[in-house]
GROMACS .gro file of C-alpha atoms in nm:
model
  171
    1GLU     CA    1   0.000   0.000   0.000
    2ALA     CA    2   0.271   0.245   0.100
    3MET     CA    3   0.475   0.167  -0.212
    4SER     CA    4   0.184   0.234  -0.447
    5PHE     CA    5   0.107   0.560  -0.262
    6CYS     CA    6   0.472   0.673  -0.287
    7LEU     CA    7   0.492   0.586  -0.656
    8LYS     CA    8   0.173   0.782  -0.721
    9LYS     CA    9   0.323   1.083  -0.540
   10MET     CA   10   0.644   1.049  -0.744
   11ALA     CA   11   0.446   1.037  -1.069
   12LYS     CA   12   0.269   1.359  -0.972
   13ASP     CA   13   0.591   1.547  -1.052
   14GLU     CA   14   0.636   1.542  -1.429
   15ALA     CA   15   1.015   1.553  -1.393
   16ASN     CA   16   1.013   1.208  -1.228
   17ARG     CA   17   0.808   1.031  -1.494
   18GLY     CA   18   1.084   0.978  -1.750
   19VAL     CA   19   1.312   0.837  -1.481
   20MET     CA   20   1.032   0.609  -1.365
   21VAL     CA   21   1.000   0.473  -1.720
   22GLN     CA   22   1.377   0.421  -1.746
   23GLN     CA   23   1.394   0.245  -1.408
   24LYS     CA   24   1.114  -0.002  -1.491
   25GLY     CA   25   0.850   0.187  -1.294
   26ILE     CA   26   0.580   0.086  -1.542
   27ARG     CA   27   0.650  -0.281  -1.479
   28LEU     CA   28   0.652  -0.233  -1.101
   29LEU     CA   29   0.328  -0.035  -1.102
   30SER     CA   30   0.160  -0.289  -1.331
   31GLU     CA   31   0.266  -0.579  -1.109
   32LEU     CA   32   0.147  -0.396  -0.795
   33TYR     CA   33  -0.183  -0.323  -0.968
   34ASN     CA   34  -0.225  -0.690  -1.062
   35LEU     CA   35  -0.138  -0.795  -0.707
   36GLY     CA   36  -0.400  -0.556  -0.571
   37ALA     CA   37  -0.656  -0.686  -0.820
   38SER     CA   38  -0.586  -1.049  -0.726
   39LEU     CA   39  -0.615  -0.968  -0.356
   40MET     CA   40  -0.950  -0.802  -0.418
   41ASP     CA   41  -1.067  -1.106  -0.615
   42ALA     CA   42  -0.946  -1.345  -0.344
   43SER     CA   43  -1.120  -1.153  -0.067
   44GLY     CA   44  -1.449  -1.179  -0.251
   45GLY     CA   45  -1.520  -0.808  -0.256
   46PRO     CA   46  -1.378  -0.460  -0.254
   47ASP     CA   47  -1.180  -0.354   0.049
   48SER     CA   48  -1.118   0.020   0.066
   49LYS     CA   49  -0.744  -0.015   0.133
   50LYS     CA   50  -0.695  -0.271  -0.142
   51GLY     CA   51  -0.905  -0.058  -0.376
   52MET     CA   52  -0.694   0.250  -0.306
   53TRP     CA   53  -0.375   0.052  -0.360
   54ARG     CA   54  -0.503  -0.054  -0.698
   55GLU     CA   55  -0.622   0.296  -0.784
   56ASP     CA   56  -0.290   0.454  -0.675
   57CYS     CA   57  -0.102   0.228  -0.917
   58ALA     CA   58  -0.342   0.303  -1.201
   59VAL     CA   59  -0.324   0.680  -1.136
   60ALA     CA   60   0.057   0.672  -1.140
   61LEU     CA   61   0.050   0.479  -1.470
   62ALA     CA   62  -0.198   0.729  -1.614
   63ARG     CA   63   0.023   1.021  -1.519
   64ILE     CA   64   0.324   0.853  -1.677
   65ALA     CA   65   0.125   0.782  -1.994
   66ILE     CA   66   0.008   1.144  -2.020
   67SER     CA   67   0.347   1.310  -2.045
   68THR     CA   68   0.591   1.053  -2.176
   69ASN     CA   69   0.628   0.928  -2.530
   70PRO     CA   70   0.480   0.575  -2.537
   71GLN     CA   71   0.715   0.477  -2.819
   72LEU     CA   72   1.004   0.508  -2.572
   73TYR     CA   73   0.855   0.262  -2.320
   74PRO     CA   74   1.043  -0.065  -2.267
   75GLN     CA   75   0.911  -0.343  -2.488
   76GLY     CA   76   0.580  -0.479  -2.363
   77SER     CA   77   0.527  -0.202  -2.106
   78MET     CA   78   0.256  -0.030  -2.306
   79LEU     CA   79   0.045  -0.344  -2.312
   80THR     CA   80   0.076  -0.392  -1.934
   81MET     CA   81  -0.062  -0.040  -1.884
   82ILE     CA   82  -0.384  -0.102  -2.073
   83ARG     CA   83  -0.567  -0.305  -1.808
   84PRO     CA   84  -0.506  -0.060  -1.518
   85LEU     CA   85  -0.585   0.242  -1.736
   86MET     CA   86  -0.904   0.082  -1.867
   87TRP     CA   87  -1.010   0.001  -1.511
   88LEU     CA   88  -0.943   0.359  -1.401
   89PHE     CA   89  -1.110   0.498  -1.714
   90GLY     CA   90  -1.437   0.336  -1.611
   91ASP     CA   91  -1.422   0.287  -1.233
   92ALA     CA   92  -1.224   0.575  -1.086
   93THR     CA   93  -1.346   0.716  -0.757
   94HIS     CA   94  -1.262   1.069  -0.870
   95GLU     CA   95  -1.331   1.241  -1.203
   96LEU     CA   96  -0.973   1.374  -1.215
   97HIS     CA   97  -0.841   1.017  -1.215
   98GLN     CA   98  -1.085   0.922  -1.488
   99PHE     CA   99  -0.970   1.225  -1.688
  100GLU     CA  100  -0.603   1.133  -1.639
  101ALA     CA  101  -0.666   0.774  -1.748
  102GLY     CA  102  -0.841   0.904  -2.058
  103LEU     CA  103  -0.550   1.132  -2.146
  104GLY     CA  104  -0.307   0.845  -2.094
  105LEU     CA  105  -0.509   0.612  -2.315
  106THR     CA  106  -0.540   0.886  -2.577
  107ASN     CA  107  -0.162   0.922  -2.582
  108ILE     CA  108  -0.112   0.546  -2.606
  109ALA     CA  109  -0.373   0.525  -2.885
  110SER     CA  110  -0.163   0.766  -3.090
  111VAL     CA  111   0.120   0.512  -3.131
  112ASP     CA  112   0.013   0.275  -3.410
  113GLU     CA  113  -0.262   0.062  -3.561
  114ASP     CA  114  -0.182  -0.247  -3.350
  115THR     CA  115  -0.201  -0.051  -3.026
  116ARG     CA  116  -0.534   0.107  -3.122
  117ASP     CA  117  -0.665  -0.237  -3.219
  118THR     CA  118  -0.560  -0.376  -2.880
  119LEU     CA  119  -0.727  -0.086  -2.700
  120VAL     CA  120  -1.052  -0.138  -2.891
  121MET     CA  121  -1.039  -0.513  -2.815
  122HIS     CA  122  -1.003  -0.428  -2.443
  123GLY     CA  123  -1.314  -0.207  -2.450
  124ALA     CA  124  -1.164   0.140  -2.492
  125TRP     CA  125  -1.423   0.234  -2.754
  126SER     CA  126  -1.716   0.155  -2.524
  127ALA     CA  127  -1.550   0.318  -2.224
  128ALA     CA  128  -1.475   0.638  -2.417
  129THR     CA  129  -1.830   0.642  -2.552
  130ASN     CA  130  -1.966   0.613  -2.198
  131LEU     CA  131  -1.767   0.922  -2.099
  132LEU     CA  132  -1.966   1.129  -2.347
  133ALA     CA  133  -2.255   1.113  -2.098
  134ALA     CA  134  -2.045   1.244  -1.807
  135ASP     CA  135  -2.149   1.557  -1.618
  136ASN     CA  136  -1.796   1.698  -1.629
  137ASP     CA  137  -1.706   1.873  -1.958
  138GLN     CA  138  -1.337   1.783  -1.924
  139VAL     CA  139  -1.425   1.414  -1.891
  140LYS     CA  140  -1.648   1.442  -2.199
  141ARG     CA  141  -1.365   1.610  -2.387
  142VAL     CA  142  -1.118   1.331  -2.308
  143GLY     CA  143  -1.375   1.077  -2.425
  144VAL     CA  144  -1.398   1.258  -2.760
  145GLU     CA  145  -1.017   1.283  -2.787
  146CYS     CA  146  -0.976   0.913  -2.718
  147LEU     CA  147  -1.244   0.822  -2.974
  148SER     CA  148  -1.071   1.048  -3.227
  149ASN     CA  149  -0.752   0.845  -3.194
  150LEU     CA  150  -0.928   0.510  -3.183
  151VAL     CA  151  -1.135   0.576  -3.495
  152MET     CA  152  -0.820   0.549  -3.706
  153CYS     CA  153  -0.805   0.171  -3.657
  154GLU     CA  154  -0.978  -0.076  -3.886
  155ARG     CA  155  -1.162  -0.246  -3.597
  156SER     CA  156  -1.324   0.089  -3.505
  157ILE     CA  157  -1.421   0.159  -3.864
  158MET     CA  158  -1.587  -0.183  -3.885
  159ARG     CA  159  -1.767  -0.111  -3.559
  160LEU     CA  160  -1.898   0.219  -3.697
  161ARG     CA  161  -2.019   0.044  -4.011
  162GLU     CA  162  -2.207  -0.216  -3.809
  163SER     CA  163  -2.360   0.003  -3.540
  164GLU     CA  164  -2.598   0.285  -3.608
  165ILE     CA  165  -2.574   0.400  -3.245
  166ASP     CA  166  -2.195   0.435  -3.255
  167ILE     CA  167  -2.204   0.636  -3.577
  168LYS     CA  168  -2.468   0.871  -3.434
  169LEU     CA  169  -2.261   0.924  -3.121
  170PHE     CA  170  -1.947   0.983  -3.319
  171ILE     CA  171  -2.105   1.236  -3.553
   0.00000   0.00000   0.00000
């Protein structure tokens, strides 16, 4: 718990984020997130401390993803970030965290076709679409930005062709 809290505080300072990427901080945060998720699953329900541990890791990953170039991440790191960011994107306890996760996913979605395809397969399209109904204008904006990056992938185009609802929302 303390480690995830400290890493979140470190990621708050933009100057630390590049160093965190270089020193395998993404891997550590992803593993801590997965440990927190497995503890929550094993306990049979959400525990506030375990939930905060998980959220702290996801917030730190979101902050790293916002301001660092995802193409410079160590191999495989980008994929390990998707699950925590997707969880935070939909289930954050605070709108700021949801906004940060959206910005991070938007940045990651700017990398290449395969990354966008992976994001869409993990539900990023639906999650971003859900944000369009948020009360907060900033959260709505990040939903639109994320959809704008995701629409460049073939899987999204096929989805728009097949769903009248998605095309109406996007237009």
